[in-house]
Coordinates of C-alpha atoms in Angstrom, one line a residue:
Chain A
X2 CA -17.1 -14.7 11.0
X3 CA -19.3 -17.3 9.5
X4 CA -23.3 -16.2 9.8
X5 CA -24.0 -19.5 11.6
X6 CA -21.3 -18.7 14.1
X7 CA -22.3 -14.8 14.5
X8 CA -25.5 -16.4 15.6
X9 CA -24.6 -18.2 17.8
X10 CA -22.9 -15.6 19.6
X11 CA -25.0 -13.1 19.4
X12 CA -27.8 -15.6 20.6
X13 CA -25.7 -16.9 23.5
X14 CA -25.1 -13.6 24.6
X15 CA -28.7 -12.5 25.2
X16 CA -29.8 -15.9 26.1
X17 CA -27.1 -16.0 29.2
X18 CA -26.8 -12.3 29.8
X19 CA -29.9 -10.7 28.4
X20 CA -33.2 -11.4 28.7
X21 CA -34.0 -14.0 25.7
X22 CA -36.5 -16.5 27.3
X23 CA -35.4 -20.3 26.8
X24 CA -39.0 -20.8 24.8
X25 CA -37.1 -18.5 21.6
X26 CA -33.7 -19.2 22.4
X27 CA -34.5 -22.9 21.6
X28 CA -36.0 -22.6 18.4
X29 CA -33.0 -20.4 17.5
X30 CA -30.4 -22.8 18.8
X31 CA -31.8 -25.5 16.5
X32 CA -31.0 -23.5 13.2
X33 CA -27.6 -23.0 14.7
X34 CA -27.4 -26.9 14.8
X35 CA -28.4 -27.5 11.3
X36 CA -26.5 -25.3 9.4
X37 CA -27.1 -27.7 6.2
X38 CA -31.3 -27.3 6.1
X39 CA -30.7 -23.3 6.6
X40 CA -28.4 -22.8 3.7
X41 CA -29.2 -20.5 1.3
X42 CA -31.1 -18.2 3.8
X43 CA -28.4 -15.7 4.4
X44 CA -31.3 -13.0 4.6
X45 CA -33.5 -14.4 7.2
X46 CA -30.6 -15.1 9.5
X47 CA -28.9 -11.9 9.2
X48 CA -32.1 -10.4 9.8
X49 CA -32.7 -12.4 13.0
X50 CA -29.0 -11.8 13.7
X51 CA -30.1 -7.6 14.0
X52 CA -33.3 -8.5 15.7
X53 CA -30.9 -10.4 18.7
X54 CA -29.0 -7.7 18.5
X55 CA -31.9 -5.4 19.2
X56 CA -33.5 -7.6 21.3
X57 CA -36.2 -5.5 23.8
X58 CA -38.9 -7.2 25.8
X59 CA -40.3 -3.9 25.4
X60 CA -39.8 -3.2 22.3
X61 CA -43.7 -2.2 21.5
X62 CA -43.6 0.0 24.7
X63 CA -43.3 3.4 23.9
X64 CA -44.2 6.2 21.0
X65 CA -41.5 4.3 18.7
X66 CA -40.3 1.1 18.0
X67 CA -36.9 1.2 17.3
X68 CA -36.0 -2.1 18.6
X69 CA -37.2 -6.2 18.3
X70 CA -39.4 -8.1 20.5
X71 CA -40.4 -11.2 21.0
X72 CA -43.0 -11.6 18.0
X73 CA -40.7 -10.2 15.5
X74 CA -38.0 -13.1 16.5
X75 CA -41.0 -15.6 15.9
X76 CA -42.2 -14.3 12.9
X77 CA -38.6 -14.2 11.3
X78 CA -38.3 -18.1 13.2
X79 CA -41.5 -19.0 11.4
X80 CA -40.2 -17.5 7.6
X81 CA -37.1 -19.5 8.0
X82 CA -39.2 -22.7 8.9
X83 CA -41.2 -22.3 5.9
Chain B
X28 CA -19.2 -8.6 -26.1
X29 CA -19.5 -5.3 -24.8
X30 CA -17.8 -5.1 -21.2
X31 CA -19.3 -3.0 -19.3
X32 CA -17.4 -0.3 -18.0
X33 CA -19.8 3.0 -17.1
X34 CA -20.3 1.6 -13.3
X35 CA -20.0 5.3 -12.1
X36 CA -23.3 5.7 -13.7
X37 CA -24.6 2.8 -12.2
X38 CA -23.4 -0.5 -11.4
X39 CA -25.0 -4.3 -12.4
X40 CA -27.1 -5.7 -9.3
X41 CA -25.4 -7.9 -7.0
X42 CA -27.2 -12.0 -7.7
X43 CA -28.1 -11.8 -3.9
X44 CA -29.8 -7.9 -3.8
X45 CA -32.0 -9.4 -7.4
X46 CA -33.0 -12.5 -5.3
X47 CA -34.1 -10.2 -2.3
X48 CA -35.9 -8.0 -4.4
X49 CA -37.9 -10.8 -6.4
X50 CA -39.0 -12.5 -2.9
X51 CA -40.3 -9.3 -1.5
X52 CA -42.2 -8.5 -5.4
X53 CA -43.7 -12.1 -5.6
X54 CA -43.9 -13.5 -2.2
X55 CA -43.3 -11.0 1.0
X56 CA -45.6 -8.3 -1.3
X57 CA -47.2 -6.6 2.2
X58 CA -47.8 -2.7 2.8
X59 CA -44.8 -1.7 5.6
X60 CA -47.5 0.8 6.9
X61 CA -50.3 -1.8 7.5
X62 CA -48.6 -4.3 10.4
X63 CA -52.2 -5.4 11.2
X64 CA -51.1 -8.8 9.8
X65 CA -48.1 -11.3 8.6
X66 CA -47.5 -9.8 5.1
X67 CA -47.8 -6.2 6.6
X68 CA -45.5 -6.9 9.7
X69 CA -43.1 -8.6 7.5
X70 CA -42.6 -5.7 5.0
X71 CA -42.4 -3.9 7.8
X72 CA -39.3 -5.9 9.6
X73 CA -37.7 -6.2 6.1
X74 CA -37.8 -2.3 6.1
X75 CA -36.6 -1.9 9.5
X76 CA -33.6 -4.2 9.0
X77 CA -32.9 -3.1 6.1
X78 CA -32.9 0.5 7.8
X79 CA -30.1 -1.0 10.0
X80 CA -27.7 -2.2 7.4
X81 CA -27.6 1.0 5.9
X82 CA -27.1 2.7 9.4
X83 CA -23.9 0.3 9.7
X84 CA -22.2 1.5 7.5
X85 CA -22.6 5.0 8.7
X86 CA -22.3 4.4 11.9
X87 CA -25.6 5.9 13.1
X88 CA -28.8 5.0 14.7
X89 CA -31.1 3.1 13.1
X90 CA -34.1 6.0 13.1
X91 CA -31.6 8.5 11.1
X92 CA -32.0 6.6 7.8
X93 CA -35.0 8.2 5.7
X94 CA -35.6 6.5 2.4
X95 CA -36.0 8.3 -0.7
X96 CA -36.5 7.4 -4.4
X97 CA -32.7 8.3 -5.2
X98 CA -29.6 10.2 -4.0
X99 CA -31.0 12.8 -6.1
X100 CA -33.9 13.2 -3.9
X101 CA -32.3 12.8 -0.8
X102 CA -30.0 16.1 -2.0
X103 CA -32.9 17.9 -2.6
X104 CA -34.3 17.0 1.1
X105 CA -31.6 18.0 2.3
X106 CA -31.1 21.2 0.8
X107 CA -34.2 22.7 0.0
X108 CA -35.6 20.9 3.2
X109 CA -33.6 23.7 4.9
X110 CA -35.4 26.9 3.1
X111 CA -37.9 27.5 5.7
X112 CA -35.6 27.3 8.9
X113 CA -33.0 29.5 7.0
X114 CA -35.6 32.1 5.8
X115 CA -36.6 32.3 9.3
X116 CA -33.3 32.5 11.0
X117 CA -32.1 34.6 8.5
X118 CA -29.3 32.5 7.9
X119 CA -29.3 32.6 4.1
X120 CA -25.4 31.4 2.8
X121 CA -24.5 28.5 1.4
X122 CA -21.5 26.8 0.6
X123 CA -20.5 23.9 -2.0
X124 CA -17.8 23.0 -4.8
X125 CA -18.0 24.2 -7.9
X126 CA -17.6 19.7 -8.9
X127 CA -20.4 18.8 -6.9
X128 CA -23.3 17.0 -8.9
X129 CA -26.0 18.8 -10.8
X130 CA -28.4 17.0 -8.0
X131 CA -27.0 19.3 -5.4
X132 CA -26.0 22.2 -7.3
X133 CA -29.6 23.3 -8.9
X134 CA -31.6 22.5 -5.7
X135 CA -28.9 25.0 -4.6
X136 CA -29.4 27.3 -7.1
X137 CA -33.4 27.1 -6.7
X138 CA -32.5 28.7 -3.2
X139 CA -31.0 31.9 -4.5
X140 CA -34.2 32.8 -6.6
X141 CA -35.6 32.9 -3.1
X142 CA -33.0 35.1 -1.4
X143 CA -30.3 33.1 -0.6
X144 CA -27.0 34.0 -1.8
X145 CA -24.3 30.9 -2.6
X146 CA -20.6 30.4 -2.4
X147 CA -19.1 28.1 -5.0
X148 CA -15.6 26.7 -3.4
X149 CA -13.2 25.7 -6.2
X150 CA -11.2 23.0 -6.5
X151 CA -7.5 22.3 -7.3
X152 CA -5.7 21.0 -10.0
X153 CA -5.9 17.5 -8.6
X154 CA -9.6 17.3 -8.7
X155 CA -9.8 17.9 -4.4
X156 CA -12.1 20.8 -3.1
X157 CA -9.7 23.6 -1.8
X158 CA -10.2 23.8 2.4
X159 CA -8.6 26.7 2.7
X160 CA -11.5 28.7 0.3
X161 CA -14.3 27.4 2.4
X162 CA -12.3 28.6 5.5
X163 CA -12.6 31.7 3.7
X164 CA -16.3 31.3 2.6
X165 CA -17.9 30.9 6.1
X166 CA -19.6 33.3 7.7
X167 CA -21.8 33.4 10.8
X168 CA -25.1 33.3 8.9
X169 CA -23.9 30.4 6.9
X170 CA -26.6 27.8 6.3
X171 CA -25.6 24.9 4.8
X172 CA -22.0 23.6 3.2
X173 CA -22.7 21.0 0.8
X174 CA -19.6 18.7 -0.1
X175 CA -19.4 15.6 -2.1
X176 CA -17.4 12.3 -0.5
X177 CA -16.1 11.3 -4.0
X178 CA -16.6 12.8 -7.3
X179 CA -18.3 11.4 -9.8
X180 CA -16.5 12.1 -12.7
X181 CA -12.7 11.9 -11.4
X182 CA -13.2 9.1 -8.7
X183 CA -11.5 11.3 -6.8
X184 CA -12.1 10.9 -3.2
X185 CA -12.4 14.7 -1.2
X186 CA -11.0 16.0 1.8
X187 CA -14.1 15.5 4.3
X188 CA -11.9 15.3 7.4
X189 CA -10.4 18.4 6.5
X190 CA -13.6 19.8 5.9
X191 CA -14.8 18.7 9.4
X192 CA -12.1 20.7 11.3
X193 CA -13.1 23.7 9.1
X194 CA -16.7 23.2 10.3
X195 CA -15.5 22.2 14.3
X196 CA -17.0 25.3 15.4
X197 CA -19.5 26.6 13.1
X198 CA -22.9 26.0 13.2
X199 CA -23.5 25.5 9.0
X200 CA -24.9 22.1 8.6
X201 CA -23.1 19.7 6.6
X202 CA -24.4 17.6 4.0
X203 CA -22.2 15.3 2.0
X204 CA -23.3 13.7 -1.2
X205 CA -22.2 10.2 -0.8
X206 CA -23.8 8.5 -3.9
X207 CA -20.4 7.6 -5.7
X208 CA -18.4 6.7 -2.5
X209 CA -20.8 5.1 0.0
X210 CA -20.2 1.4 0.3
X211 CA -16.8 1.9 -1.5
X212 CA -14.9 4.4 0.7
X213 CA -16.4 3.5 4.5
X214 CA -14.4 5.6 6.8
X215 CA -14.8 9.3 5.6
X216 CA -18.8 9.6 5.9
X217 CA -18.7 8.2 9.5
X218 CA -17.4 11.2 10.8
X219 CA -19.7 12.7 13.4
X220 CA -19.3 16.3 12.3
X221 CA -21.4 15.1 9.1
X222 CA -25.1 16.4 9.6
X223 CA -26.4 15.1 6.2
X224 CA -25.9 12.2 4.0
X225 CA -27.2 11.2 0.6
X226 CA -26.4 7.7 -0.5
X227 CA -27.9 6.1 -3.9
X228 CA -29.1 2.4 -4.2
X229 CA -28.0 1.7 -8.2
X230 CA -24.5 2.7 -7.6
X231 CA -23.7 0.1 -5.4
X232 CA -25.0 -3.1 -7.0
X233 CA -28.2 -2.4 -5.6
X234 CA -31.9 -1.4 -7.2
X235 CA -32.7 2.1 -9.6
X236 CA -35.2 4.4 -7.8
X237 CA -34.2 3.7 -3.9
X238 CA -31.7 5.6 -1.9
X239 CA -32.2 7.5 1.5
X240 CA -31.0 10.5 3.2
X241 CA -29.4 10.0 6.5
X242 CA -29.8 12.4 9.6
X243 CA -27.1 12.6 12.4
X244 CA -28.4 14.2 15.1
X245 CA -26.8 17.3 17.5
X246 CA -27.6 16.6 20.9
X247 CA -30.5 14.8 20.0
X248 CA -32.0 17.2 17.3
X249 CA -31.9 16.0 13.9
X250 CA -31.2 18.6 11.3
X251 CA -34.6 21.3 10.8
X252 CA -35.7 19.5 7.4
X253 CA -39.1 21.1 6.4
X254 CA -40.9 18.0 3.8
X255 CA -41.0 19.1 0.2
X256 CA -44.0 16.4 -0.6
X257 CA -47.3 16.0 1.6
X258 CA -49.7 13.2 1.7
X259 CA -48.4 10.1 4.9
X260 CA -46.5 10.2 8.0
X261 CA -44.0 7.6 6.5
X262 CA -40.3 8.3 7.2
X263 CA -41.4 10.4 9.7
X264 CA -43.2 12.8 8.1
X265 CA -40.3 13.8 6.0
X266 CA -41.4 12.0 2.8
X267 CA -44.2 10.3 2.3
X268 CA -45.6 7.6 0.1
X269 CA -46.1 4.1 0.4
X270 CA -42.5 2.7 1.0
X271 CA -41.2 0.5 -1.8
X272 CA -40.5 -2.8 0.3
X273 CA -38.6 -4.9 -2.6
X274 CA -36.3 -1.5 -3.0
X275 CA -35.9 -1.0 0.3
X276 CA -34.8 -4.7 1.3
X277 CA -32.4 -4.7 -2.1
X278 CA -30.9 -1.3 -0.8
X279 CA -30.2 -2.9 2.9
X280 CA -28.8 -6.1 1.1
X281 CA -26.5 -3.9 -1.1
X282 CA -25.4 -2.4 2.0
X283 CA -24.5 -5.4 3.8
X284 CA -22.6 -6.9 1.2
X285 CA -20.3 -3.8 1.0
X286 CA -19.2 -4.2 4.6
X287 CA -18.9 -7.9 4.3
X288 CA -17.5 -8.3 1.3
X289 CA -15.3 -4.8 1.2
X290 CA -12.1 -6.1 1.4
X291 CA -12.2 -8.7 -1.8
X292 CA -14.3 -6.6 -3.7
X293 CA -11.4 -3.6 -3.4
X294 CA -8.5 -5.9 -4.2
X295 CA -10.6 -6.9 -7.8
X296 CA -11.0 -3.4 -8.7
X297 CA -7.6 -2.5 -7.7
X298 CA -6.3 -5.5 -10.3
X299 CA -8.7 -4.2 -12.9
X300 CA -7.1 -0.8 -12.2
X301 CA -3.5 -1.4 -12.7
X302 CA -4.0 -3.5 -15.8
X303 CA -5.9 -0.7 -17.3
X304 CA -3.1 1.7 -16.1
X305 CA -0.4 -0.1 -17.6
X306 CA -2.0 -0.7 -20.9
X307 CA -3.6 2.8 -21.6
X308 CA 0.1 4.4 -20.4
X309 CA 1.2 3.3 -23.6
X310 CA -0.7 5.9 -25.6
X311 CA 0.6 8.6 -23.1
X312 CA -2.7 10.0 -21.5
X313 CA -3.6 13.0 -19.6
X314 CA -4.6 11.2 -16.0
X315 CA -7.5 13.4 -14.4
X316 CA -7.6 10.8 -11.4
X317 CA -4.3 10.1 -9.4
X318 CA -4.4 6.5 -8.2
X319 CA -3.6 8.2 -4.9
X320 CA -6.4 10.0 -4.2
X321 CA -9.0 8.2 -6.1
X322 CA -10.9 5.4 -6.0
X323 CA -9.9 2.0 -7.7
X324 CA -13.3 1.9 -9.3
X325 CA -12.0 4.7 -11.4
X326 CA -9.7 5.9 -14.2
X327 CA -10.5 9.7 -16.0
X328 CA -7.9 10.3 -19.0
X329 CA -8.1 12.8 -21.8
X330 CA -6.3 11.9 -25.0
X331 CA -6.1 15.7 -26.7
X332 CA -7.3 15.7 -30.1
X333 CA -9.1 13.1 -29.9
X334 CA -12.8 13.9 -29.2
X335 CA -14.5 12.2 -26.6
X336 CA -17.5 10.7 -28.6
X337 CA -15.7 9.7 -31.2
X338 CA -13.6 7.3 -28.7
X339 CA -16.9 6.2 -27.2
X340 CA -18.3 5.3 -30.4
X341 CA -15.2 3.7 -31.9
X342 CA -14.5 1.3 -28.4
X343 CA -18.6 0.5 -28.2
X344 CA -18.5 -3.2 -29.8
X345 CA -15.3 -3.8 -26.9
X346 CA -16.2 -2.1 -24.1
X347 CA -18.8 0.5 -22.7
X348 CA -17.8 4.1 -20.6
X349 CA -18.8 7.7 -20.6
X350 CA -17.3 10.6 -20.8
X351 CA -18.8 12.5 -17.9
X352 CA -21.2 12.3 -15.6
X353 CA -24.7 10.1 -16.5
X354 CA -26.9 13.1 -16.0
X355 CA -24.9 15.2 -18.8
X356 CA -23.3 13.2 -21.0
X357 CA -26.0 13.0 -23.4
X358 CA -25.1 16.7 -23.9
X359 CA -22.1 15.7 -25.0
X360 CA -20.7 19.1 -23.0
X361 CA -17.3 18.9 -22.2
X362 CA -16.9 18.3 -18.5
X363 CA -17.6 21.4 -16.2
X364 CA -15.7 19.3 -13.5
X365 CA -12.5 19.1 -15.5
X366 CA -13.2 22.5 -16.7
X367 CA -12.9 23.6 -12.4
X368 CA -10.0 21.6 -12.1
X369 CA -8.4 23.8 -14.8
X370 CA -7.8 22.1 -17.3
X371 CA -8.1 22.9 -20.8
X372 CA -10.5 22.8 -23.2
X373 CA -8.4 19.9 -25.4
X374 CA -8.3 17.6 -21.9
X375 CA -11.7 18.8 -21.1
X376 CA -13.8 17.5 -24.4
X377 CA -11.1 14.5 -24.9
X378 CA -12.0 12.9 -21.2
X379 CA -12.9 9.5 -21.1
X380 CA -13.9 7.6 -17.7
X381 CA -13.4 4.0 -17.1
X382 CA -15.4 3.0 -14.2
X383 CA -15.9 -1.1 -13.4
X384 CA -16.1 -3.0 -10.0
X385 CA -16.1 -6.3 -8.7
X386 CA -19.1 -8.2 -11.1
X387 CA -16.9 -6.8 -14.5
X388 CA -15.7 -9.2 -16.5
X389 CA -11.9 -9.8 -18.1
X390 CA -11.1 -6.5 -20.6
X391 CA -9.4 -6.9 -24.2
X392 CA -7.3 -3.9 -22.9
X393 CA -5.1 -4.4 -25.8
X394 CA -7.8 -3.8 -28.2
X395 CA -8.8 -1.3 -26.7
X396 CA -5.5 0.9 -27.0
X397 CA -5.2 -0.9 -30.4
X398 CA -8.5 0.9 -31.5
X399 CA -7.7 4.8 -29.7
X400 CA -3.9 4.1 -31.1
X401 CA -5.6 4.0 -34.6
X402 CA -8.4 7.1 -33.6
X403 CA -4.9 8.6 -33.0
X404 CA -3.5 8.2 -36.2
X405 CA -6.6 8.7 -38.1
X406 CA -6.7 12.0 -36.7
X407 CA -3.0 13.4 -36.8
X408 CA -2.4 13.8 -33.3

């Protein structure tokens, strides 16, 4: 499956049946749209890929962190902005 | 020029892993243990997705990868990592092949000058561990059985789900050495009966100096590793040091491009293969690999009478390979793997092994038999 289409899914997915707020899900849905602009940033978008796939409001809850929150979608948001 | 052709010592870097690597060396440059700002929490998220790659391909959870310097290291972990509970439970016997790597077999050794006693399993004629001799080997206070997923000489791939009935119900932990197979091979190390797992970054188009040992858990409990090195709580607890983020990220790239790219990558090496099958057949080897049970990365003849460095030397302006394994062949020793499998001493210190992968580039095979056809004459045989 194509990255671009792998995150859309994954996206969709927690946007409709998870918990990922329409605030991140927007900013996510625009890289999906402009496929062209995020070329050559395979890394970034497999990594945010994970981080939906991990997705945990309460992520930083807890003794370990062995899942993605909110700030970590951002952060990854803001590197493939830069 | 040379084609390179030693990738069972280690492979070139995949153009993706090297562009990884430079970003998190020039730009991304933050301490994973300091997430108290954007460079540290971004080294940080690069080492926890990298974490998750490599879990992929294992199947595990994400926490059972612990990064280490090498697969050597991770071997040691793993074995020597076990001294303490073993000298406490009393359970002092291991168990591994007599062609498992020097990495796992002096670590080994290092635990019979403290008491433990060690069963060396041997292996058949066609390079596989025999089963039947480790059925043989366990006993109740057995510790640990060390087994490699693929050897490192021969390519040939070993019998782990045989292994794992063996081990159904026994409590010996299992480690498996996965640095020549992992990435390559995907389905045997996912078995769930595996306890241990050592994996190596440079053999699969990934960075020297990173690999990791992965942890399966029983009911919750990973294995009872003691640390061998003190100083951080990194990796929890089990080896610290600050973690080297551009290694780290290359190793979880290499990873991912082994899932998603294992398909083509296995039908170039399988080409590469049977060209180099059908043109070294004419000088009538000795095949130490059967294409059935190895992997395509791999061919292991012996041309008797010919010495092996003298064919290295001769075939070094058209192509570059080994005889054995990386860590010994300097010796120039004949192999001690062949030498388990049986074979004799002519096949043993006339072995040649032709390793290559998906980044090699188009082979002169025909000057290549051209050149060992006239090492052939030269020397009468």
């Amino acid at each position: 499956m194509d990255i671009f289409a792998e995150l859309e899914k994954v996206t969709r997915h927690e946007h409709e049946h998870g918990e990922l707020p329409d605030w991140l899900a927007e900013p996510i849905y625009e890289v999906i749209n402009n496929p062209r602009r995020y070329q050559g940033k395979d890394y970034l978008i497999e990594m945010l890929i994970d981080q939906l796939n991990e997705y945990d409001v309460y992520a930083e809850a807890g003794c370990c962190r062995w899942a993605s929150d909110h700030e970590d979608i951002k952060r990854t948001l803001g590197k493939l902005n830069q | 020029m040379t084609v390179y052709l030693d990738c069972a010592s280690t492979t070139p870097i995949e153009p993706s892993v090297a562009d990884i690597i430079r970003r998190f060396i020039e730009v991304d440059y933050g301490n994973a243990a300091s997430p108290i700002h954007d460079y540290g929490t971004f080294a940080r998220m690069a080492v926890d997705h990298a974490r998750g790659q490599i879990a992929k391909l294992v199947k595990v959870r994400r926490d059972d990868v612990i990064f280490t310097s090498g697969a050597t290291e991770a071997n040691n972990l793993a074995i020597l990592g076990l001294r303490e509970f073993g000298l406490q439970t009393g359970r002092r016997h291991l168990i591994c092949s007599a062609i498992e790597h020097k990495a796992v077999l002096e670590p080994l050794e290092a635990l019979t000058q403290a008491g433990f006693e060690m069963t060396l399993i041997p292996a058949g004629s066609d390079g596989r561990i025999i089963v039947t001799e480790l059925q043989k080997a366990l006993r109740p206070e057995t510790l640990l059985v060390s087994t490699m997923q693929v050897n490192n000489e021969t390519g040939i791939v070993q019998p782990l789900a045989e292994v794992a009935e063996v081990l159904n119900n026994h409590l010996a932990y299992w480690h498996v050495d996965a640095a020549q197979g992992f990435g390559k091979e995907l389905d045997s190390i996912t078995h769930p009966r595996i306890d241990m797992i050592s994996i190596s970054g440079h053999k699969i188009y990934g960075p020297k100096g990173i690999g990791a040992l992965i942890l399966r858990k029983r009911d919750g409990t990973p294995p009872p590793l003691k640390q061998l090195i003190y100083g951080g709580d990194q990796e929890q607890g089990l080896r610290p040091g600050t973690l080297p983020v551009p290694l780290i990220a290359g190793l979880g790239e290499a990873a991912r491009c082994a899932l998603r790219q294992h398909a083509e990558r296995l039908e170039k090496v399988t080409s590469i293969r049977s060209q180099a099958l059908a043109a070294l057949a004419e000088l009538n080897p000795v095949i130490n690999s059967s294409p059935e049970q190895s992997l395509p990365h791999y061919i292991n003849i012996s041309l008797p009478g010919i010495p092996a460095a003298t064919a290295i030397e001769a075939l070094a302006g058209t192509i570059a390979i080994s005889s054995t394994s990386a860590c010994t062949s300097h010796t120039m020793a004949p192999s001690y793997v062949l030498k388990a499998m049986g074979r004799p001493e002519a096949e043993t210190t006339s072995a040649l092994r032709f390793s290559w992968c998906h980044l090699t580039e188009d082979v002169d095979w025909e000057t290549v038999v051209t050149i060992l056809k006239n090492l052939r004459n030269t020397t009468g045989n």
